[in-house]
Every structure is written in structure tokens, then in C-alpha cells.
Coordinates of C-alpha atoms in Angstrom, one line a residue:
X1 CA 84.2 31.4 91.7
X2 CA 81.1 32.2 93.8
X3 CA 82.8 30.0 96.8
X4 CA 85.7 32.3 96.7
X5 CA 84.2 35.6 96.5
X6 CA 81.8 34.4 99.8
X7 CA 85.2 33.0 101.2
X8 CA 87.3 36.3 101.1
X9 CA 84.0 38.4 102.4
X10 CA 83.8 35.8 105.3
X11 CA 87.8 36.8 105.9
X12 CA 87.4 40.7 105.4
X13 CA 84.4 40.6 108.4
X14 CA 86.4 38.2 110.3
X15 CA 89.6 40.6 110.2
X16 CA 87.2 43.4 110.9
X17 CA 85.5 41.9 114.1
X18 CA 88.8 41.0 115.0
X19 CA 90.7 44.0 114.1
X20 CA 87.5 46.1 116.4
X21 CA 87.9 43.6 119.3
X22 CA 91.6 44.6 119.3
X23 CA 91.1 48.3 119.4
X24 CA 88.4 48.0 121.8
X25 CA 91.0 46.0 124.5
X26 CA 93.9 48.7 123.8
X27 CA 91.7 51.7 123.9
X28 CA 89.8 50.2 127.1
X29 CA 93.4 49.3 129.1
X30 CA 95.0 52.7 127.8
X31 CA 92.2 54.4 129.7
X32 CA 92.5 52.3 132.7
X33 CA 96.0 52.6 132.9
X34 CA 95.7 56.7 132.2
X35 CA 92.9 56.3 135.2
X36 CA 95.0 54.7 137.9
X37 CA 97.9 56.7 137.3
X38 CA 100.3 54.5 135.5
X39 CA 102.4 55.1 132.8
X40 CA 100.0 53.8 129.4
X41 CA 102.3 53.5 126.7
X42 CA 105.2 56.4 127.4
X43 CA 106.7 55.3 124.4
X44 CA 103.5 55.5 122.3
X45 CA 103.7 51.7 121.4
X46 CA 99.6 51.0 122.7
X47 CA 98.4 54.4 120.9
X48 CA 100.4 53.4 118.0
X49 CA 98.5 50.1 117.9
X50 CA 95.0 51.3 118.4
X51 CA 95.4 54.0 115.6
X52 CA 96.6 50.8 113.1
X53 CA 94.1 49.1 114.2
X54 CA 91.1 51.6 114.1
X55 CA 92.9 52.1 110.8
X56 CA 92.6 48.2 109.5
X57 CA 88.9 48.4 110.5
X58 CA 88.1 51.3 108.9
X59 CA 90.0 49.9 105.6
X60 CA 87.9 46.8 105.6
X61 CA 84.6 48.6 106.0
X62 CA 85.2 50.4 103.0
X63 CA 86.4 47.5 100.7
X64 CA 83.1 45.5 100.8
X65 CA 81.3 46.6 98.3
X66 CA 77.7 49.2 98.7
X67 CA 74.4 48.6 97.7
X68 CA 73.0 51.3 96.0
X69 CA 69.7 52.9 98.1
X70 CA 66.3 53.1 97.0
X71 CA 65.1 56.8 97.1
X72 CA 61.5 56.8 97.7
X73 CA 59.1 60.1 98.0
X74 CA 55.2 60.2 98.6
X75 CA 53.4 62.9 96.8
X76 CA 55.7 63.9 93.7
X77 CA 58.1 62.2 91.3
X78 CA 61.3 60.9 93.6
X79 CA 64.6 62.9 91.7
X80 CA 66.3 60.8 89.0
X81 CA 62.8 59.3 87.8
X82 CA 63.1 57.5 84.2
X83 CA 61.8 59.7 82.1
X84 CA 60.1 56.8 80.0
X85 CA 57.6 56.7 82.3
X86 CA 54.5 59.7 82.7
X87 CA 52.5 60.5 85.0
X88 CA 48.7 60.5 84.0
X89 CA 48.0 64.2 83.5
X90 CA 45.8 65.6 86.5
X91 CA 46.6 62.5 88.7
X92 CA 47.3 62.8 91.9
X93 CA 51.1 61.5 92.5
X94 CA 50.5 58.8 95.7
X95 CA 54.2 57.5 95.9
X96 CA 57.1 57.0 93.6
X97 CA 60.5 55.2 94.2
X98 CA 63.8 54.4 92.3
X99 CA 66.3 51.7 92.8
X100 CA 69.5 52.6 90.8
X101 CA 71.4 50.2 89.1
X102 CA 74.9 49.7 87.9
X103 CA 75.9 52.3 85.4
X104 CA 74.3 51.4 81.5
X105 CA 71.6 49.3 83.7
X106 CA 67.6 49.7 84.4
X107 CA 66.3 50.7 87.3
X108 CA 63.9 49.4 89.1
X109 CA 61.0 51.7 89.4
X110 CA 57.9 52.4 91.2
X111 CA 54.7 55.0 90.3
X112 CA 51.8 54.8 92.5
X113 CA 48.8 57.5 91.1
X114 CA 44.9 58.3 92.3
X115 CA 43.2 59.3 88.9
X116 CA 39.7 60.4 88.3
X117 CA 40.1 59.3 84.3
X118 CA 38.5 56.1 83.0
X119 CA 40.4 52.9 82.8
X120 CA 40.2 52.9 78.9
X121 CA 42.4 56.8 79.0
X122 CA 44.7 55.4 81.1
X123 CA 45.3 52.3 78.8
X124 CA 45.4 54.4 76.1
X125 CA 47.5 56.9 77.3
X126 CA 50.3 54.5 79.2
X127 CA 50.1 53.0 74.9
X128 CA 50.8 56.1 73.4
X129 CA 53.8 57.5 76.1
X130 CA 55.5 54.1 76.3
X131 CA 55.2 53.2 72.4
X132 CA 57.0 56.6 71.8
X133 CA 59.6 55.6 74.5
X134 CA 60.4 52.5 72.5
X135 CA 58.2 50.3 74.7
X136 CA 56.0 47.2 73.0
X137 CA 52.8 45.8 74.9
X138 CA 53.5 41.9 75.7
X139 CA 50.1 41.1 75.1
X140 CA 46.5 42.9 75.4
X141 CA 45.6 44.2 78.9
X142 CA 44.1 41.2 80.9
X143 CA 41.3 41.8 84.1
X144 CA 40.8 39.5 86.8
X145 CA 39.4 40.1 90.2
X146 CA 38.8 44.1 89.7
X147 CA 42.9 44.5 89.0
X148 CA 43.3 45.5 84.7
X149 CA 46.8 45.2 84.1
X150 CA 48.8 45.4 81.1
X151 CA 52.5 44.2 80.5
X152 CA 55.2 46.4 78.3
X153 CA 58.9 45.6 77.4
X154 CA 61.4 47.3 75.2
X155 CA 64.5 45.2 74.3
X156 CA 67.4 47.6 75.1
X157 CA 68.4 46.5 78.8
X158 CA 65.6 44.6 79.0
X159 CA 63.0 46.8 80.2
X160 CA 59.4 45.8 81.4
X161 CA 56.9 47.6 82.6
X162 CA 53.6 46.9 84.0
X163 CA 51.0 49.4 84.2
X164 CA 47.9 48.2 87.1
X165 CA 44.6 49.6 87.2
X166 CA 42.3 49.1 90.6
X167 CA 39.6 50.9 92.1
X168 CA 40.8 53.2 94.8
X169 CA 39.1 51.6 98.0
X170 CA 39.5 55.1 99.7
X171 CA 38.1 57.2 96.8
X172 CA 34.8 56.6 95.1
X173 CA 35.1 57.1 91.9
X174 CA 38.8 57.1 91.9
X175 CA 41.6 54.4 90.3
X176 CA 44.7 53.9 91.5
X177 CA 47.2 53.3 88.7
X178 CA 50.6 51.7 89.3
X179 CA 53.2 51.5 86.8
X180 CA 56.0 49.6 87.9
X181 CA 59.3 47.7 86.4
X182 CA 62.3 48.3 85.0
X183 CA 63.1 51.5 82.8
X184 CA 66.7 53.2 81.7
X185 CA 66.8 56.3 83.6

């Protein structure tokens, strides 16, 4: 079944290039012949053709299917953000991004903060606002080369988050929390 889906999307771009190359030739020679004075297409047959043809082109560019976009924002929560997931109270909001998903789906999610609160608050905070989202920790939070970093899941859509604690190499005395995954929006 894969074959044949990757089989007609080869044929709907190949009808497209071709259907573009076609309207390219008739719009090109109706302006030439307009140019030099002849007669282009008295009886509207070439300008008849190009408009199908724009047309077809047009037709096949919408039937292939869109991706939706990520929204990204620096500085503040990007619109549609999952509301499972908090920001740290008094953090400063570095970046946040959302990739929607198909309708009933997770999305995949993004929340970069700079926080002057301990590593232990922000543990037991991310526990407290998660849990009451539905969220269960995958195991206890796990250090290893400066980075703490603690795993959550919940089962409906199969959600997981991961909240990441580093020291902010910009900010003494700052972290830089991430908490990044999927969520329900």
C-alpha cells in the first residue's frame, strides 16, 4: 500500500511539472505572437488552453496533502500551548514551540526557561503540575554530566514529557529548564 500511495504522488508532480511546462510554452508563444503582430489565438483556442492548464496545475498543488507548521515564539508561551504543561513561576520564558498534530493527537512541544529557583523546586514543582495533569514519572530524575533530567508519561495518546535541568552558561546562578515532548493540547 505504501508503494502505491509513493506511486500516485510521483504521478500528481509529474502531471504538475508537466501540466506547468505546458502553460509556460502557450503563455510564452501567446506573447510572442501578440509581440510580432500576429493573430495569437483569434478564436481563443491557446488562451483557452493555458487557463486549463494553469487550472490542472493549480488542482494538483492542492490535492497533496500539508504538513502542519511549527509555530515557534522566543520570550512568551507560543498561542495554542498544551495547557498540561507550566511554566516555572518567576522564570524567564527563553523560547517555546508547538507542532500540531492530527485532530484527537499530541503535539509535539517545546518550553525553554532561565530560572533563578533550585533544581530540587523545579523537580518538585514539574511533579506536582504534571501529576495533577494525569502525568506519571517513568522513573526518578537521573544526573549525568551537569544535565538532571526526569522522564513523565501519561497513557492517553501517549504522552511523554521530559523536563531538563542545566546550568545556564550565560547566567551565573541561573538554570535553564526545558520541558519537552508530547502533550494533548
Amino acid at each position: 500500500m505504501g508503494m502505491i500511495a509513493r506511486t500516485s504522488r510521483t504521478v500528481i508532480v509529474t502531471r504538475a511539472a508537466a501540466s506547468a511546462a505546458v502553460a509556460s510554452v502557450l503563455l510564452l508563444t501567446g506573447c510572442e505572437s501578440a509581440g510580432s503582430g500576429q493573430d495569437a489565438g483569434a478564436d481563443g483556442t491557446e488562451s483557452a488552453a493555458a487557463e486549463q492548464t494553469a487550472g490542472s496545475t493549480e488542482a494538483a498543488a492542492t490535492e497533496e496533502p500539508t504538513e502542519p507548521a511549527a509555530m515557534t515564539t522566543s520570550g512568551a508561551l507560543v498561542d495554542d500551548f498544551p495547557a498540561a504543561v507550566k511554566p516555572l513561576e518567576d522564570a524567564e520564558i527563553v523560547y517555546s514551540s508547538v507542532e500540531p498534530g492530527e485532530e484527537g493527537e499530541a503535539v509535539k512541544l517545546n518550553l525553554t526557561m532561565r530560572t533563578e529557583m533550585s533544581e530540587s523546586d523545579v523537580l518538585k514543582f514539574y511533579a506536582k503540575t504534571l501529576e495533577e495533569a494525569g502525568f506519571e514519572p517513568t522513573a526518578d530524575a537521573s544526573s549525568a554530566d551537569g544535565i538532571t533530567k526526569q522522564t513523565y508519561h501519561a497513557d492517553e495518546a501517549s504522552q511523554l514529557l521530559a523536563v531538563t535541568i542545566n546550568a545556564d552558561p550565560n547566567t551565573d546562578g541561573a538554570l535553564l529548564v526545558s520541558v519537552g515532548g508530547t502533550a494533548l493540547p
